[in-house]
Amino acid sequence: MNKIRDGDLYKIISLFGKEFEIKYGYYEEYERTRGEPIPIYPDFERYPEHTEEGYPFVTQMQELCEHGESEISDAYCADCKYYKHGEDLIGICTCEKNKNKIY
């Protein structure tokens, strides 16, 4: 069995007109000493991406934004009524207030 290495391709996700390469790595430097690399998803808050219609891409684990609506306290994007699931942990925010907005 091949060992997963930092930078190896996990998968390519195509959704809503865009393509994202998900590679193995670490979110924090200290994680390098604690085990195998994990799939690293895009940081859409720092590096926004939008659909052709202007809706922002988000990951399920992003914290709820100021316009988000959920019945759960301490909710994440995945819990929001505006979250539209795509593939894996990536989707889009369909809130009109966030359309074409840069975080």
Tab-separated table of N, CA, C and O in Angstrom:
chain	number	residue	atom	x	y	z
A	1	MET	N	0.843	-1.180	0.000
A	1	MET	CA	0.000	0.000	0.000
A	1	MET	C	0.886	1.241	0.000
A	1	MET	O	1.856	1.326	0.737
A	2	ASN	N	0.548	2.211	-0.839
A	2	ASN	CA	1.324	3.443	-0.935
A	2	ASN	C	0.982	4.392	0.204
A	2	ASN	O	-0.181	4.554	0.557
A	3	LYS	N	1.994	5.016	0.743
A	3	LYS	CA	1.813	5.989	1.808
A	3	LYS	C	1.419	7.332	1.192
A	3	LYS	O	1.996	7.762	0.198
A	4	ILE	N	0.444	7.983	1.788
A	4	ILE	CA	0.012	9.305	1.323
A	4	ILE	C	1.069	10.322	1.714
A	4	ILE	O	1.553	10.333	2.842
A	5	ARG	N	1.399	11.200	0.752
A	5	ARG	CA	2.403	12.229	1.022
A	5	ARG	C	1.811	13.624	0.836
A	5	ARG	O	0.856	13.817	0.083
A	6	ASP	N	2.403	14.567	1.515
A	6	ASP	CA	2.044	15.976	1.395
A	6	ASP	C	2.115	16.379	-0.077
A	6	ASP	O	3.108	16.131	-0.746
A	7	GLY	N	1.044	16.950	-0.600
A	7	GLY	CA	1.008	17.391	-1.988
A	7	GLY	C	0.392	16.398	-2.956
A	7	GLY	O	0.108	16.739	-4.101
A	8	ASP	N	0.170	15.156	-2.521
A	8	ASP	CA	-0.486	14.166	-3.377
A	8	ASP	C	-1.913	14.608	-3.676
A	8	ASP	O	-2.583	15.211	-2.823
A	9	LEU	N	-2.392	14.270	-4.852
A	9	LEU	CA	-3.757	14.610	-5.242
A	9	LEU	C	-4.757	13.698	-4.533
A	9	LEU	O	-4.630	12.477	-4.564
A	10	TYR	N	-5.733	14.305	-3.870
A	10	TYR	CA	-6.824	13.566	-3.233
A	10	TYR	C	-7.934	13.352	-4.261
A	10	TYR	O	-8.388	12.249	-4.480
A	11	LYS	N	-8.395	14.444	-4.879
A	11	LYS	CA	-9.419	14.358	-5.911
A	11	LYS	C	-9.570	15.700	-6.610
A	11	LYS	O	-9.108	16.726	-6.115
A	12	ILE	N	-10.221	15.676	-7.743
A	12	ILE	CA	-10.593	16.894	-8.461
A	12	ILE	C	-12.106	16.992	-8.380
A	12	ILE	O	-12.818	16.036	-8.705
A	13	ILE	N	-12.573	18.139	-7.919
A	13	ILE	CA	-14.008	18.362	-7.770
A	13	ILE	C	-14.443	19.376	-8.824
A	13	ILE	O	-13.891	20.469	-8.913
A	14	SER	N	-15.442	18.999	-9.614
A	14	SER	CA	-16.028	19.892	-10.616
A	14	SER	C	-17.460	20.179	-10.209
A	14	SER	O	-18.266	19.253	-10.077
A	15	LEU	N	-17.764	21.456	-9.991
A	15	LEU	CA	-19.128	21.815	-9.642
A	15	LEU	C	-19.411	23.268	-9.928
A	15	LEU	O	-18.519	24.112	-9.850
A	16	PHE	N	-20.635	23.519	-10.303
A	16	PHE	CA	-21.120	24.868	-10.576
A	16	PHE	C	-20.189	25.638	-11.509
A	16	PHE	O	-19.934	26.827	-11.328
A	17	GLY	N	-19.631	24.957	-12.508
A	17	GLY	CA	-18.800	25.608	-13.518
A	17	GLY	C	-17.343	25.812	-13.149
A	17	GLY	O	-16.599	26.448	-13.895
A	18	LYS	N	-16.898	25.319	-12.023
A	18	LYS	CA	-15.499	25.471	-11.599
A	18	LYS	C	-14.906	24.107	-11.265
A	18	LYS	O	-15.628	23.150	-10.996
A	19	GLU	N	-13.594	24.062	-11.257
A	19	GLU	CA	-12.878	22.840	-10.914
A	19	GLU	C	-11.872	23.149	-9.809
A	19	GLU	O	-11.172	24.159	-9.870
A	20	PHE	N	-11.820	22.280	-8.798
A	20	PHE	CA	-10.922	22.476	-7.668
A	20	PHE	C	-10.103	21.222	-7.446
A	20	PHE	O	-10.656	20.128	-7.349
A	21	GLU	N	-8.785	21.390	-7.366
A	21	GLU	CA	-7.894	20.283	-7.017
A	21	GLU	C	-7.766	20.243	-5.505
A	21	GLU	O	-7.396	21.234	-4.882
A	22	ILE	N	-8.062	19.102	-4.944
A	22	ILE	CA	-7.925	18.914	-3.497
A	22	ILE	C	-6.704	18.025	-3.295
A	22	ILE	O	-6.659	16.901	-3.785
A	23	LYS	N	-5.721	18.545	-2.596
A	23	LYS	CA	-4.487	17.801	-2.356
A	23	LYS	C	-4.335	17.513	-0.871
A	23	LYS	O	-4.935	18.183	-0.029
A	24	TYR	N	-3.526	16.528	-0.581
A	24	TYR	CA	-3.231	16.199	0.807
A	24	TYR	C	-2.222	17.201	1.363
A	24	TYR	O	-1.345	17.675	0.649
A	25	GLY	N	-2.376	17.516	2.625
A	25	GLY	CA	-1.447	18.429	3.273
A	25	GLY	C	-1.847	18.640	4.721
A	25	GLY	O	-2.493	17.791	5.334
A	26	TYR	N	-1.480	19.799	5.234
A	26	TYR	CA	-1.727	20.138	6.630
A	26	TYR	C	-2.254	21.565	6.701
A	26	TYR	O	-1.774	22.445	6.001
A	27	TYR	N	-3.239	21.787	7.558
A	27	TYR	CA	-3.760	23.142	7.748
A	27	TYR	C	-2.812	23.968	8.616
A	27	TYR	O	-2.655	25.156	8.400
A	28	GLU	N	-2.186	23.328	9.587
A	28	GLU	CA	-1.281	24.008	10.503
A	28	GLU	C	0.064	23.289	10.516
A	28	GLU	O	0.131	22.071	10.382
A	29	GLU	N	1.122	24.035	10.704
A	29	GLU	CA	2.475	23.464	10.691
A	29	GLU	C	2.665	22.388	11.763
A	29	GLU	O	3.288	21.356	11.520
A	30	TYR	N	2.100	22.607	12.958
A	30	TYR	CA	2.281	21.633	14.037
A	30	TYR	C	1.662	20.272	13.698
A	30	TYR	O	2.040	19.255	14.265
A	31	GLU	N	0.706	20.226	12.755
A	31	GLU	CA	0.058	18.967	12.382
A	31	GLU	C	1.019	18.002	11.681
A	31	GLU	O	0.770	16.800	11.644
A	32	ARG	N	2.113	18.523	11.148
A	32	ARG	CA	3.071	17.675	10.433
A	32	ARG	C	3.680	16.607	11.330
A	32	ARG	O	4.068	15.548	10.863
A	33	THR	N	3.749	16.883	12.631
A	33	THR	CA	4.349	15.926	13.561
A	33	THR	C	3.316	14.968	14.160
A	33	THR	O	3.673	14.103	14.940
A	34	ARG	N	2.069	15.135	13.764
A	34	ARG	CA	0.994	14.346	14.387
A	34	ARG	C	0.360	13.313	13.473
A	34	ARG	O	-0.702	12.793	13.783
A	35	GLY	N	0.921	13.035	12.336
A	35	GLY	CA	0.343	11.977	11.524
A	35	GLY	C	0.316	12.270	10.042
A	35	GLY	O	1.017	13.146	9.535
A	36	GLU	N	-0.525	11.520	9.370
A	36	GLU	CA	-0.646	11.570	7.916
A	36	GLU	C	-1.274	12.893	7.456
A	36	GLU	O	-2.108	13.464	8.161
A	37	PRO	N	-0.928	13.329	6.253
A	37	PRO	CA	-1.601	14.501	5.702
A	37	PRO	C	-3.077	14.192	5.417
A	37	PRO	O	-3.446	13.030	5.239
A	38	ILE	N	-3.879	15.232	5.399
A	38	ILE	CA	-5.315	15.103	5.152
A	38	ILE	C	-5.694	15.941	3.934
A	38	ILE	O	-4.935	16.823	3.526
A	39	PRO	N	-6.864	15.717	3.344
A	39	PRO	CA	-7.296	16.555	2.227
A	39	PRO	C	-7.452	18.010	2.688
A	39	PRO	O	-8.050	18.279	3.723
A	40	ILE	N	-6.880	18.922	1.914
A	40	ILE	CA	-6.946	20.352	2.232
A	40	ILE	C	-7.902	21.024	1.241
A	40	ILE	O	-7.675	21.000	0.036
A	41	TYR	N	-8.948	21.613	1.792
A	41	TYR	CA	-9.961	22.262	0.968
A	41	TYR	C	-9.635	23.738	0.802
A	41	TYR	O	-8.971	24.346	1.649
A	42	PRO	N	-10.106	24.353	-0.279
A	42	PRO	CA	-9.810	25.764	-0.529
A	42	PRO	C	-10.277	26.667	0.619
A	42	PRO	O	-11.280	26.390	1.263
A	43	ASP	N	-9.531	27.736	0.838
A	43	ASP	CA	-9.903	28.750	1.829
A	43	ASP	C	-10.636	29.852	1.071
A	43	ASP	O	-10.032	30.813	0.604
A	44	PHE	N	-11.938	29.680	0.922
A	44	PHE	CA	-12.729	30.627	0.139
A	44	PHE	C	-12.915	31.968	0.837
A	44	PHE	O	-13.291	32.944	0.198
A	45	GLU	N	-12.651	32.027	2.113
A	45	GLU	CA	-12.729	33.318	2.808
A	45	GLU	C	-11.543	34.195	2.420
A	45	GLU	O	-11.694	35.386	2.211
A	46	ARG	N	-10.370	33.599	2.328
A	46	ARG	CA	-9.166	34.358	1.941
A	46	ARG	C	-9.042	34.509	0.434
A	46	ARG	O	-8.526	35.509	-0.051
A	47	TYR	N	-9.481	33.487	-0.293
A	47	TYR	CA	-9.352	33.465	-1.751
A	47	TYR	C	-10.714	33.143	-2.369
A	47	TYR	O	-10.963	32.011	-2.773
A	48	PRO	N	-11.593	34.135	-2.427
A	48	PRO	CA	-12.965	33.900	-2.897
A	48	PRO	C	-13.028	33.405	-4.344
A	48	PRO	O	-12.229	33.802	-5.188
A	49	GLU	N	-13.985	32.539	-4.570
A	49	GLU	CA	-14.326	32.037	-5.899
A	49	GLU	C	-15.839	32.138	-6.015
A	49	GLU	O	-16.549	31.958	-5.025
A	50	HIS	N	-16.311	32.441	-7.216
A	50	HIS	CA	-17.745	32.583	-7.432
A	50	HIS	C	-18.194	31.784	-8.649
A	50	HIS	O	-17.409	31.554	-9.569
A	51	THR	N	-19.469	31.410	-8.655
A	51	THR	CA	-20.054	30.789	-9.824
A	51	THR	C	-20.220	31.866	-10.893
A	51	THR	O	-20.073	33.066	-10.604
A	52	GLU	N	-20.557	31.470	-12.103
A	52	GLU	CA	-20.806	32.455	-13.164
A	52	GLU	C	-21.946	33.391	-12.791
A	52	GLU	O	-21.976	34.539	-13.230
A	53	GLU	N	-22.873	32.898	-11.972
A	53	GLU	CA	-24.009	33.721	-11.532
A	53	GLU	C	-23.631	34.658	-10.381
A	53	GLU	O	-24.427	35.478	-9.964
A	54	GLY	N	-22.426	34.499	-9.834
A	54	GLY	CA	-21.958	35.371	-8.769
A	54	GLY	C	-22.096	34.844	-7.363
A	54	GLY	O	-21.779	35.537	-6.395
A	55	TYR	N	-22.552	33.595	-7.210
A	55	TYR	CA	-22.685	33.031	-5.871
A	55	TYR	C	-21.335	32.547	-5.361
A	55	TYR	O	-20.590	31.896	-6.090
A	56	PRO	N	-21.009	32.848	-4.114
A	56	PRO	CA	-19.702	32.446	-3.578
A	56	PRO	C	-19.645	30.959	-3.223
A	56	PRO	O	-20.610	30.394	-2.717
A	57	PHE	N	-18.508	30.357	-3.512
A	57	PHE	CA	-18.242	28.998	-3.059
A	57	PHE	C	-17.906	29.060	-1.573
A	57	PHE	O	-17.282	30.018	-1.105
A	58	VAL	N	-18.341	28.050	-0.848
A	58	VAL	CA	-18.049	27.934	0.577
A	58	VAL	C	-17.765	26.468	0.885
A	58	VAL	O	-18.142	25.578	0.126
A	59	THR	N	-17.109	26.235	1.997
A	59	THR	CA	-16.961	24.869	2.484
A	59	THR	C	-17.951	24.669	3.624
A	59	THR	O	-18.332	25.633	4.306
A	60	GLN	N	-18.335	23.429	3.830
A	60	GLN	CA	-19.299	23.129	4.886
A	60	GLN	C	-18.805	23.556	6.254
A	60	GLN	O	-19.596	23.916	7.115
A	61	MET	N	-17.486	23.556	6.457
A	61	MET	CA	-16.945	23.831	7.788
A	61	MET	C	-16.673	25.305	8.056
A	61	MET	O	-16.215	25.652	9.138
A	62	GLN	N	-16.970	26.185	7.087
A	62	GLN	CA	-16.815	27.621	7.345
A	62	GLN	C	-17.828	28.056	8.386
A	62	GLN	O	-18.949	27.544	8.436
A	63	GLU	N	-17.443	29.025	9.194
A	63	GLU	CA	-18.375	29.570	10.176
A	63	GLU	C	-19.465	30.345	9.454
A	63	GLU	O	-19.240	30.927	8.396
A	64	LEU	N	-20.630	30.348	10.042
A	64	LEU	CA	-21.775	31.053	9.484
A	64	LEU	C	-21.461	32.544	9.362
A	64	LEU	O	-20.907	33.146	10.283
A	65	CYS	N	-21.797	33.139	8.235
A	65	CYS	CA	-21.526	34.566	8.028
A	65	CYS	C	-22.627	35.412	8.673
A	65	CYS	O	-23.608	34.888	9.203
A	66	GLU	N	-22.499	36.707	8.574
A	66	GLU	CA	-23.458	37.617	9.200
A	66	GLU	C	-24.869	37.486	8.624
A	66	GLU	O	-25.844	37.841	9.281
A	67	HIS	N	-25.003	36.977	7.411
A	67	HIS	CA	-26.317	36.828	6.779
A	67	HIS	C	-26.876	35.415	6.898
A	67	HIS	O	-27.998	35.154	6.486
A	68	GLY	N	-26.100	34.510	7.449
A	68	GLY	CA	-26.514	33.120	7.546
A	68	GLY	C	-27.694	32.928	8.470
A	68	GLY	O	-27.893	33.685	9.428
A	69	GLU	N	-28.479	31.918	8.172
A	69	GLU	CA	-29.652	31.606	8.989
A	69	GLU	C	-29.689	30.108	9.271
A	69	GLU	O	-29.687	29.299	8.344
A	70	SER	N	-29.729	29.777	10.561
A	70	SER	CA	-29.779	28.388	10.979
A	70	SER	C	-30.492	28.300	12.321
A	70	SER	O	-30.459	29.244	13.107
A	71	GLU	N	-31.108	27.168	12.569
A	71	GLU	CA	-31.752	26.930	13.859
A	71	GLU	C	-30.754	26.429	14.892
A	71	GLU	O	-31.093	26.256	16.060
A	72	ILE	N	-29.523	26.202	14.461
A	72	ILE	CA	-28.485	25.673	15.337
A	72	ILE	C	-27.599	26.827	15.815
A	72	ILE	O	-27.147	27.641	15.013
A	73	SER	N	-27.345	26.894	17.117
A	73	SER	CA	-26.396	27.891	17.605
A	73	SER	C	-24.991	27.386	17.277
A	73	SER	O	-24.760	26.181	17.185
A	74	ASP	N	-24.056	28.275	17.073
A	74	ASP	CA	-22.692	27.921	16.654
A	74	ASP	C	-22.706	27.123	15.353
A	74	ASP	O	-21.985	26.142	15.196
A	75	ALA	N	-23.536	27.545	14.422
A	75	ALA	CA	-23.706	26.844	13.153
A	75	ALA	C	-22.547	27.115	12.194
A	75	ALA	O	-21.800	28.084	12.339
A	76	TYR	N	-22.440	26.240	11.229
A	76	TYR	CA	-21.479	26.359	10.128
A	76	TYR	C	-22.265	26.529	8.835
A	76	TYR	O	-23.488	26.358	8.823
A	77	CYS	N	-21.570	26.819	7.767
A	77	CYS	CA	-22.240	27.007	6.474
A	77	CYS	C	-23.144	25.826	6.127
A	77	CYS	O	-24.232	26.014	5.592
A	78	ALA	N	-22.702	24.616	6.416
A	78	ALA	CA	-23.501	23.430	6.090
A	78	ALA	C	-24.860	23.440	6.782
A	78	ALA	O	-25.798	22.804	6.313
A	79	ASP	N	-24.985	24.173	7.895
A	79	ASP	CA	-26.231	24.230	8.649
A	79	ASP	C	-27.156	25.347	8.189
A	79	ASP	O	-28.283	25.461	8.657
A	80	CYS	N	-26.689	26.180	7.281
A	80	CYS	CA	-27.421	27.379	6.861
A	80	CYS	C	-28.471	27.056	5.799
A	80	CYS	O	-28.250	26.214	4.931
A	81	LYS	N	-29.578	27.767	5.858
A	81	LYS	CA	-30.643	27.545	4.876
A	81	LYS	C	-30.213	27.966	3.469
A	81	LYS	O	-30.805	27.542	2.492
A	82	TYR	N	-29.177	28.794	3.350
A	82	TYR	CA	-28.711	29.254	2.042
A	82	TYR	C	-27.646	28.344	1.420
A	82	TYR	O	-27.261	28.546	0.278
A	83	TYR	N	-27.178	27.371	2.167
A	83	TYR	CA	-26.127	26.487	1.664
A	83	TYR	C	-26.693	25.504	0.656
A	83	TYR	O	-27.669	24.805	0.923
A	84	LYS	N	-26.078	25.452	-0.511
A	84	LYS	CA	-26.454	24.487	-1.544
A	84	LYS	C	-25.285	23.531	-1.719
A	84	LYS	O	-24.210	23.935	-2.162
A	85	HIS	N	-25.523	22.280	-1.359
A	85	HIS	CA	-24.469	21.269	-1.391
A	85	HIS	C	-24.024	20.992	-2.818
A	85	HIS	O	-24.830	20.921	-3.731
A	86	GLY	N	-22.720	20.856	-2.968
A	86	GLY	CA	-22.146	20.510	-4.262
A	86	GLY	C	-21.603	19.105	-4.210
A	86	GLY	O	-22.343	18.130	-4.277
A	87	GLU	N	-20.301	18.983	-4.025
A	87	GLU	CA	-19.659	17.684	-3.918
A	87	GLU	C	-18.714	17.708	-2.729
A	87	GLU	O	-18.052	18.716	-2.467
A	88	ASP	N	-18.656	16.586	-2.055
A	88	ASP	CA	-17.764	16.441	-0.922
A	88	ASP	C	-18.094	17.526	0.104
A	88	ASP	O	-19.233	17.621	0.528
A	89	LEU	N	-17.166	18.380	0.471
A	89	LEU	CA	-17.410	19.409	1.492
A	89	LEU	C	-17.559	20.807	0.903
A	89	LEU	O	-17.498	21.797	1.618
A	90	ILE	N	-17.747	20.905	-0.405
A	90	ILE	CA	-17.840	22.211	-1.069
A	90	ILE	C	-19.243	22.432	-1.606
A	90	ILE	O	-19.868	21.527	-2.147
A	91	GLY	N	-19.720	23.657	-1.456
A	91	GLY	CA	-21.022	24.050	-1.981
A	91	GLY	C	-20.999	25.526	-2.317
A	91	GLY	O	-19.928	26.135	-2.435
A	92	ILE	N	-22.172	26.111	-2.455
A	92	ILE	CA	-22.266	27.548	-2.698
A	92	ILE	C	-23.252	28.167	-1.717
A	92	ILE	O	-24.128	27.495	-1.180
A	93	CYS	N	-23.085	29.452	-1.502
A	93	CYS	CA	-24.006	30.234	-0.687
A	93	CYS	C	-24.987	30.899	-1.643
A	93	CYS	O	-24.579	31.636	-2.536
A	94	THR	N	-26.277	30.647	-1.457
A	94	THR	CA	-27.283	31.212	-2.358
A	94	THR	C	-27.941	32.476	-1.799
A	94	THR	O	-28.913	32.959	-2.362
A	95	CYS	N	-27.386	33.016	-0.721
A	95	CYS	CA	-27.918	34.250	-0.145
A	95	CYS	C	-27.626	35.414	-1.087
A	95	CYS	O	-26.475	35.648	-1.470
A	96	GLU	N	-28.655	36.125	-1.469
A	96	GLU	CA	-28.490	37.252	-2.395
A	96	GLU	C	-27.586	38.345	-1.814
A	96	GLU	O	-26.918	39.055	-2.562
A	97	LYS	N	-27.531	38.485	-0.505
A	97	LYS	CA	-26.684	39.495	0.127
A	97	LYS	C	-25.206	39.175	-0.024
A	97	LYS	O	-24.362	40.054	0.109
A	98	ASN	N	-24.872	37.913	-0.244
A	98	ASN	CA	-23.475	37.502	-0.417
A	98	ASN	C	-23.082	37.347	-1.886
A	98	ASN	O	-21.934	37.070	-2.185
A	99	LYS	N	-24.020	37.514	-2.773
A	99	LYS	CA	-23.741	37.351	-4.195
A	99	LYS	C	-22.699	38.378	-4.640
A	99	LYS	O	-22.843	39.571	-4.374
A	100	ASN	N	-21.635	37.884	-5.268
A	100	ASN	CA	-20.515	38.699	-5.743
A	100	ASN	C	-19.790	39.461	-4.643
A	100	ASN	O	-19.058	40.389	-4.902
A	101	LYS	N	-20.011	39.079	-3.388
A	101	LYS	CA	-19.336	39.741	-2.265
A	101	LYS	C	-18.004	39.066	-1.994
A	101	LYS	O	-17.889	37.856	-2.025
A	102	ILE	N	-17.004	39.856	-1.705
A	102	ILE	CA	-15.702	39.335	-1.308
A	102	ILE	C	-15.659	39.417	0.213
A	102	ILE	O	-15.875	40.463	0.791
A	103	TYR	N	-15.391	38.289	0.859
A	103	TYR	CA	-15.397	38.238	2.326
A	103	TYR	C	-14.338	39.105	2.917
A	103	TYR	O	-13.263	39.203	2.560
